[in-house]
Short mmCIF file of C-alpha atoms in Angstrom, two decimals:
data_model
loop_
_atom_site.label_atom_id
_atom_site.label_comp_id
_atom_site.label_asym_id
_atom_site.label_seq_id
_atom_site.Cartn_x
_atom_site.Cartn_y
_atom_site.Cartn_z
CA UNK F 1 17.86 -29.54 -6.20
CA UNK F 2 15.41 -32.15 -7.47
CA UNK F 3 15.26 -35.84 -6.53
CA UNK F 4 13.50 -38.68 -6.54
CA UNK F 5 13.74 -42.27 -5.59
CA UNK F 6 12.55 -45.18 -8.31
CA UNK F 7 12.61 -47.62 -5.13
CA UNK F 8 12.04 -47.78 -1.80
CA UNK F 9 14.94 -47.41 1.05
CA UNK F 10 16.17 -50.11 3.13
CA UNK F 11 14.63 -47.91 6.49
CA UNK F 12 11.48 -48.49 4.95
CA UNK F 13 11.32 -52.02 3.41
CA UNK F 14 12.43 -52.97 6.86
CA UNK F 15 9.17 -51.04 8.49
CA UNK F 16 6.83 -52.75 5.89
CA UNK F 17 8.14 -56.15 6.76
CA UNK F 18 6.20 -55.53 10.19
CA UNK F 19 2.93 -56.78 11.32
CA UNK F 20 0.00 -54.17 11.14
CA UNK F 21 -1.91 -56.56 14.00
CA UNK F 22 -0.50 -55.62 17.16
CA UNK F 23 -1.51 -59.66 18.00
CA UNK F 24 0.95 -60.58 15.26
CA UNK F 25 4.06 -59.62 17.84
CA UNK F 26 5.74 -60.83 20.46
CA UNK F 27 6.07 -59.51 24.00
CA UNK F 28 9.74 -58.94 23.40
CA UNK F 29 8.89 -56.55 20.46
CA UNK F 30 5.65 -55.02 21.94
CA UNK F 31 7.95 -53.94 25.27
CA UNK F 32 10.44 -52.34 22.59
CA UNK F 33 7.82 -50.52 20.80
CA UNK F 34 6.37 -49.24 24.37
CA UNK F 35 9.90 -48.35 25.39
CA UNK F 36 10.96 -46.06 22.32
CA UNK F 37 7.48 -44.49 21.67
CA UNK F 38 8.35 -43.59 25.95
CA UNK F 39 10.43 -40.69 24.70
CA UNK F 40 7.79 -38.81 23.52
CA UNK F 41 6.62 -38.27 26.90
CA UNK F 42 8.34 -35.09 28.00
CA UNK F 43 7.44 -32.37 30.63
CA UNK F 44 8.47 -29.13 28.47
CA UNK F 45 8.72 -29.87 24.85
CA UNK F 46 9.88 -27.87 22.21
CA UNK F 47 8.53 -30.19 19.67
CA UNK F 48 5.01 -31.25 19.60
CA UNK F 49 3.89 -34.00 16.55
CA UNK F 50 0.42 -34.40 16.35
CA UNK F 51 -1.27 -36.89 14.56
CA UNK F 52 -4.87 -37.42 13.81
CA UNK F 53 -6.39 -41.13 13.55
CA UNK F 54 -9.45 -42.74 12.46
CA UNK F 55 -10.07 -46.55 12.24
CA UNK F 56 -6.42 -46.65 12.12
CA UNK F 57 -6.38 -49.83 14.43
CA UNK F 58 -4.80 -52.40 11.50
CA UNK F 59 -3.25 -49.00 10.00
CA UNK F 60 -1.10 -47.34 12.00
CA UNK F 61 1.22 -49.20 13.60
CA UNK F 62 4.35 -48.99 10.75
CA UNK F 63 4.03 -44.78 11.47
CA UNK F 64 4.26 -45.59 14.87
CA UNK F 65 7.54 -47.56 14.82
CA UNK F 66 9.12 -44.92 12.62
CA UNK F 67 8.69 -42.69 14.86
CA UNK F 68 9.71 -44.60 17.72
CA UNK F 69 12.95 -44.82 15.47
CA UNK F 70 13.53 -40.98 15.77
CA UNK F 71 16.72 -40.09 16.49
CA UNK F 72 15.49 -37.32 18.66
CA UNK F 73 17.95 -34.27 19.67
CA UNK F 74 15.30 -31.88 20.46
CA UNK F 75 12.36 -32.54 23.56
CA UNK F 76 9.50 -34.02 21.67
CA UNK F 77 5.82 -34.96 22.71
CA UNK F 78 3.25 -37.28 20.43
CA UNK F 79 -0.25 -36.37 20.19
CA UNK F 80 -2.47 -38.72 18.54
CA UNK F 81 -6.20 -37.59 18.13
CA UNK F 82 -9.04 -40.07 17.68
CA UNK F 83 -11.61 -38.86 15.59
CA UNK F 84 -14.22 -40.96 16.49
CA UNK F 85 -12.63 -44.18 15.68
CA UNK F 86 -15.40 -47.21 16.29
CA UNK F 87 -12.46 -50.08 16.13
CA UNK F 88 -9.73 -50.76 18.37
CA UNK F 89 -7.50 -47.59 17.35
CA UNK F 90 -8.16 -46.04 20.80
CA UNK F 91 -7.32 -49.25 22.73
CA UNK F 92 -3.87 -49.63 21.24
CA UNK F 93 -2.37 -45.95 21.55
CA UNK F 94 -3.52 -47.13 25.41
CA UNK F 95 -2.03 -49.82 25.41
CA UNK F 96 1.36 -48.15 23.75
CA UNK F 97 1.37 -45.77 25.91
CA UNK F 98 0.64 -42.98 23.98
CA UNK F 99 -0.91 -39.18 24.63
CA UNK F 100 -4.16 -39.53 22.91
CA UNK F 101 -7.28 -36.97 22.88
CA UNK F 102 -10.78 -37.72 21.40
CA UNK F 103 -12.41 -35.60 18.86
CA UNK F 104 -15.76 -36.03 18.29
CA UNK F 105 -16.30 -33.51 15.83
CA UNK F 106 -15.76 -35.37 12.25
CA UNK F 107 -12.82 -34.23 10.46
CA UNK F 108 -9.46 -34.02 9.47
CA UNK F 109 -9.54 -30.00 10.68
CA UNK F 110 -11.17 -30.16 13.91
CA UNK F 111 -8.95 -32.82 14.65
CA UNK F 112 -6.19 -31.35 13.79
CA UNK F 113 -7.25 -28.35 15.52
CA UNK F 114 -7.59 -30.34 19.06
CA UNK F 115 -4.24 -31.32 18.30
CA UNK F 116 -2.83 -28.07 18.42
CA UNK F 117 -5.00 -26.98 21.17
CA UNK F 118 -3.64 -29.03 23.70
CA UNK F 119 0.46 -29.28 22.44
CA UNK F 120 2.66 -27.90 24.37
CA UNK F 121 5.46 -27.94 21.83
CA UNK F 122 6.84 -24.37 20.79
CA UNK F 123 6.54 -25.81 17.52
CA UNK F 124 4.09 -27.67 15.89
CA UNK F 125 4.13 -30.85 13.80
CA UNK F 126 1.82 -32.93 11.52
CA UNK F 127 1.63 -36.19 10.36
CA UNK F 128 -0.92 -38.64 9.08
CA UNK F 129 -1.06 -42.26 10.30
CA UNK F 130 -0.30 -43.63 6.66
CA UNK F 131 3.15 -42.18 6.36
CA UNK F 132 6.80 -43.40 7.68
CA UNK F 133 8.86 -40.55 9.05
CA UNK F 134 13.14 -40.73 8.33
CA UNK F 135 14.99 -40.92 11.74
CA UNK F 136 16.19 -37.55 11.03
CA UNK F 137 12.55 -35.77 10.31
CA UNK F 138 12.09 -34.41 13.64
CA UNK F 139 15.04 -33.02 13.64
CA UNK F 140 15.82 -31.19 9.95
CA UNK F 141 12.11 -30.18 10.15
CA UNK F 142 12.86 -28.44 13.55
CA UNK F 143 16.21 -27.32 12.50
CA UNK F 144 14.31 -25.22 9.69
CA UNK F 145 12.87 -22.66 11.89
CA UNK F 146 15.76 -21.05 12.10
CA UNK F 147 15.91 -18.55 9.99
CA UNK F 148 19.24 -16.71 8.78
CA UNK F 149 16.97 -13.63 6.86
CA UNK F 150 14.96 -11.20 8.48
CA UNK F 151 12.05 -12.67 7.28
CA UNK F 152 10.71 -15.34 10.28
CA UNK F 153 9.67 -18.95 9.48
CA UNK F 154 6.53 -19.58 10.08
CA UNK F 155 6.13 -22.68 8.56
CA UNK F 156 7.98 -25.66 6.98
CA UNK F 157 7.18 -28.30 4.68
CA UNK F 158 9.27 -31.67 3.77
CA UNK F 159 9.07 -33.33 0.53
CA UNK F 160 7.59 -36.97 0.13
CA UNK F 161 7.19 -40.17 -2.51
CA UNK F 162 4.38 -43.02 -2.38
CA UNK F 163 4.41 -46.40 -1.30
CA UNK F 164 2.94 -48.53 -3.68
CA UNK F 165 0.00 -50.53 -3.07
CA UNK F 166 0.73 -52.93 -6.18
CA UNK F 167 4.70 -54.64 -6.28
CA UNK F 168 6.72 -52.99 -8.82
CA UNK F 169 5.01 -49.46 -9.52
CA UNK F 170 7.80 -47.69 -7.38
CA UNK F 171 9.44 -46.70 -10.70
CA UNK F 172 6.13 -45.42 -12.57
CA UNK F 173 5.50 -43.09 -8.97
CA UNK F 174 9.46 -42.30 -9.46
CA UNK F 175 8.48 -40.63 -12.89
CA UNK F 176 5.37 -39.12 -11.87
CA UNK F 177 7.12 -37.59 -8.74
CA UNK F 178 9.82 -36.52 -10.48
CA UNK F 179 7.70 -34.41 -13.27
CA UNK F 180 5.37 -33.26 -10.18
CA UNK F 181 8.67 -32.04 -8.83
CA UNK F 182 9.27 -29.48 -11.46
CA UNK F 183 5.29 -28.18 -10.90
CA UNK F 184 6.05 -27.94 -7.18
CA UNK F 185 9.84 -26.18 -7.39
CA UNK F 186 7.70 -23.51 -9.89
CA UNK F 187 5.16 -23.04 -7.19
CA UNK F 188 7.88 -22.89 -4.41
CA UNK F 189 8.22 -18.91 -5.78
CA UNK F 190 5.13 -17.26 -5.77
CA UNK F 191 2.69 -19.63 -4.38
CA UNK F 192 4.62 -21.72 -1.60
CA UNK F 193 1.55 -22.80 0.31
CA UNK F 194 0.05 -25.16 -2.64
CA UNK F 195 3.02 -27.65 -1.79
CA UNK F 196 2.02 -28.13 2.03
CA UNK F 197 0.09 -31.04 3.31
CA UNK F 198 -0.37 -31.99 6.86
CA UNK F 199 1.08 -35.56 6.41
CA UNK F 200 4.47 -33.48 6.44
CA UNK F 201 4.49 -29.83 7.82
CA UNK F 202 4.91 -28.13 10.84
CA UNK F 203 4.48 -24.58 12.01
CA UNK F 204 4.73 -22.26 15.02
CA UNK F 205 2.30 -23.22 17.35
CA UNK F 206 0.90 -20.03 18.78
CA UNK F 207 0.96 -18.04 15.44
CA UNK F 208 -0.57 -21.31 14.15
CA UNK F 209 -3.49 -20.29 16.97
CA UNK F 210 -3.24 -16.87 16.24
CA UNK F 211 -4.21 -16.94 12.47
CA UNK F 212 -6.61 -20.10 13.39
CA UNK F 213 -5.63 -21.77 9.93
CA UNK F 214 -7.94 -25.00 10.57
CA UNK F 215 -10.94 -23.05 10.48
CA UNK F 216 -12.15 -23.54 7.06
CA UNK F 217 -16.28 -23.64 5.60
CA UNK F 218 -15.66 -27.65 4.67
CA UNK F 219 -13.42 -30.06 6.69
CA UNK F 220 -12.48 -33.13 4.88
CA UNK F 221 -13.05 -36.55 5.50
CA UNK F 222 -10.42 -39.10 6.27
CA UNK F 223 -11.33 -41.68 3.19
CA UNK F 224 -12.36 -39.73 0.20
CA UNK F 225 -14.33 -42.03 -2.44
CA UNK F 226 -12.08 -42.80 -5.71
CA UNK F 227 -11.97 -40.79 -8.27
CA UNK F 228 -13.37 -38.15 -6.42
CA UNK F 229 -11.55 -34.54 -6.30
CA UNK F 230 -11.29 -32.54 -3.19
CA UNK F 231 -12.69 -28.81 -4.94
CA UNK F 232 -12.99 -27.29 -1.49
CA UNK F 233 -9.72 -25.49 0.53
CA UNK F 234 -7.77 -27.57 2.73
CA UNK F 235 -7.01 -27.30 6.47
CA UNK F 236 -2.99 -27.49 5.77
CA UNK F 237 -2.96 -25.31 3.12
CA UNK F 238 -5.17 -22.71 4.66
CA UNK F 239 -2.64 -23.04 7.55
CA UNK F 240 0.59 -22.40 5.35
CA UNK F 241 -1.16 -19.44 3.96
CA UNK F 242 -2.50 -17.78 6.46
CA UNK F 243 1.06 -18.11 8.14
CA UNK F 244 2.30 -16.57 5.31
CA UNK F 245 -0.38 -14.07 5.17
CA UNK F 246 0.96 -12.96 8.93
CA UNK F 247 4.11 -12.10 7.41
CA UNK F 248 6.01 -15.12 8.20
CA UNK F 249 8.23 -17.65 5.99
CA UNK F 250 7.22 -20.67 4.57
CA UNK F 251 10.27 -22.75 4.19
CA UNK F 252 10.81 -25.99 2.18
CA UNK F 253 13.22 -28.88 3.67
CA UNK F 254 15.03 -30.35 0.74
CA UNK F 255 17.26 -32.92 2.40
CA UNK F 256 17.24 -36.49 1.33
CA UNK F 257 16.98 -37.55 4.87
CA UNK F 258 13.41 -35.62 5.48
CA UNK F 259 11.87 -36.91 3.13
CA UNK F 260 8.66 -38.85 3.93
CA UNK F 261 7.06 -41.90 2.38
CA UNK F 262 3.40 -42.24 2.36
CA UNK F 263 0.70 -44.55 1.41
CA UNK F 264 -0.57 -44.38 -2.36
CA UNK F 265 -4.28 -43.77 -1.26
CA UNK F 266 -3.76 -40.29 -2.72
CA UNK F 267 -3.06 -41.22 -6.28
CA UNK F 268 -6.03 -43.90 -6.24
CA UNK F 269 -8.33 -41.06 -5.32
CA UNK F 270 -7.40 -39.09 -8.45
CA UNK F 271 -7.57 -42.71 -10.73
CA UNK F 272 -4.51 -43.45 -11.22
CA UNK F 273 -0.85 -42.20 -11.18
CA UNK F 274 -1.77 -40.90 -15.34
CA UNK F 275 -4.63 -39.29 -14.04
CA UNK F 276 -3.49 -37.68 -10.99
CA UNK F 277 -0.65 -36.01 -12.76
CA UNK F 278 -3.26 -34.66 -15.79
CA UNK F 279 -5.57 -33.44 -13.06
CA UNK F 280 -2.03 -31.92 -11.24
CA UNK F 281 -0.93 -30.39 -14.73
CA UNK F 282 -4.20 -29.25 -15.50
CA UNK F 283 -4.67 -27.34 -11.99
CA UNK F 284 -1.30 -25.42 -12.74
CA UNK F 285 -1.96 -24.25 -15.99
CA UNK F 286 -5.40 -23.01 -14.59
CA UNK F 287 -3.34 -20.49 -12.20
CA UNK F 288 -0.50 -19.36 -14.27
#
């Protein structure tokens, strides 16, 4: 089933409304913040979300308070790696209260890779500290290991639409999403890893270890420059197929309520919302 949203949901027009300067809040709402994120601080997970951050100080405080708004029926712990942030970013997840590592090796891979080092989650995952996460995320995501086939899930994948930088584009992404939709459904057969990114997976953590799926020859950068393509694998995708490689599952979570909502820096590094879908359209007649 295909959907798509031409506007925004109330859960996250509500989010946006807050501050992104921790100095903008009150004590009252600071202490609330403090006391949902203190869920996430469990003894024997089974859910480990990892998230890796750099210069994220003025950034990541909306992903924060969606997941703070988890509804959370399964043990989870939050990992946040800094990757060499030089603003406040490690200061605040301190002050919050949250599990935080240091990476000093630059890049979205090797900080990812800390990341899954260190949880102790029986499954594993990812996020990006650009994106707001449904109440129910944790949850379906989790819920989709569990596999009715013989065939074992390995690793699962959510779906996702853009926040617009610019008021009123939310309908033009709504169009571009939904034609990217049928591209992504097509790929969904034969070539299920191309629709995984890390802002929304997760995976089994020690088969994740066991293939080592973040080891790849380039690690990207946080910030890319505009217009500028990423021609080199990625560390999420490499993880979904060497998964799949290792004869697991990779298993797409269709469900309104999973869906993520992310920041439009994506389409502005491909030019544009018309450019990124030529350059998508392009790429999949190049491998059929």
């Amino acid at each position: 089933k295909i959907m798509t949203d031409f506007g925004m949901p109330v859960w996250v027009k509500n989010l946006l409304k807050k501050p992104l300067n921790i100095a903008d809040y009150s004590s009252e709402e600071i202490r609330e913040l403090k006391q949902k994120l203190s869920r996430f601080r469990v003894d024997n997970p089974l859910v480990s979300m990892v998230i890796p951050a750099w210069n994220e100080e003025f950034g990541i405080l909306h992903t924060l308070w969606s997941l703070a708004n988890s509804d959370l029926k399964y043990p989870t712990e939050l990992i946040i790696v800094d990757n060499n942030s030089t603003d406040g970013t490690s200061n605040l997840l301190h002050d919050l209260g949250i599990k935080t590592v240091s990476e000093t090796k630059q890049g979205v891979g090797h900080a990812r890779t800390t990341g899954l080092a260190i949880a102790q989650g029986k499954y594993v995952l990812t996020g990006d500290s650009d994106t707001l996460y449904p109440p129910q995320w944790i949850n379906l995501m989790t819920d989709a290991f569990q596999s009715s086939d013989d065939k074992p899930v390995y690793c699962v994948h959510s779906t996702y639409s853009f926040i617009p930088e610019k008021t009123g584009q939310r309908w033009m992404y709504g169009i571009y999403e939904l034609m990217s939709s049928f591209i992504s459904k097509r790929k969904e057969k034969n070539e299920p890893y191309l629709n995984v990114y890390g802002f929304y997976m997760g995976f089994e953590a020690q088969k994740g270890r066991e293939v080592n799926g973040y080891d790849i020859e380039v690690q990207r950068t946080f910030r890319g420059t505009v217009g500028q393509l990423e021609t080199n694998a990625t560390e999420d995708g490499m993880m979904a197929l060497r998964l799949m490689q290792a004869g697991g599952k990779i298993k797409a979570v269709h469900d309104s309520k999973a869906k993520v909502w992310t920041s439009d820096r994506r389409i502005q590094l491909d030019g544009g919302i018309v450019n990124a879908f030529k350059i998508r359209f392009k790429k999949y007649l190049s491998r059929k």
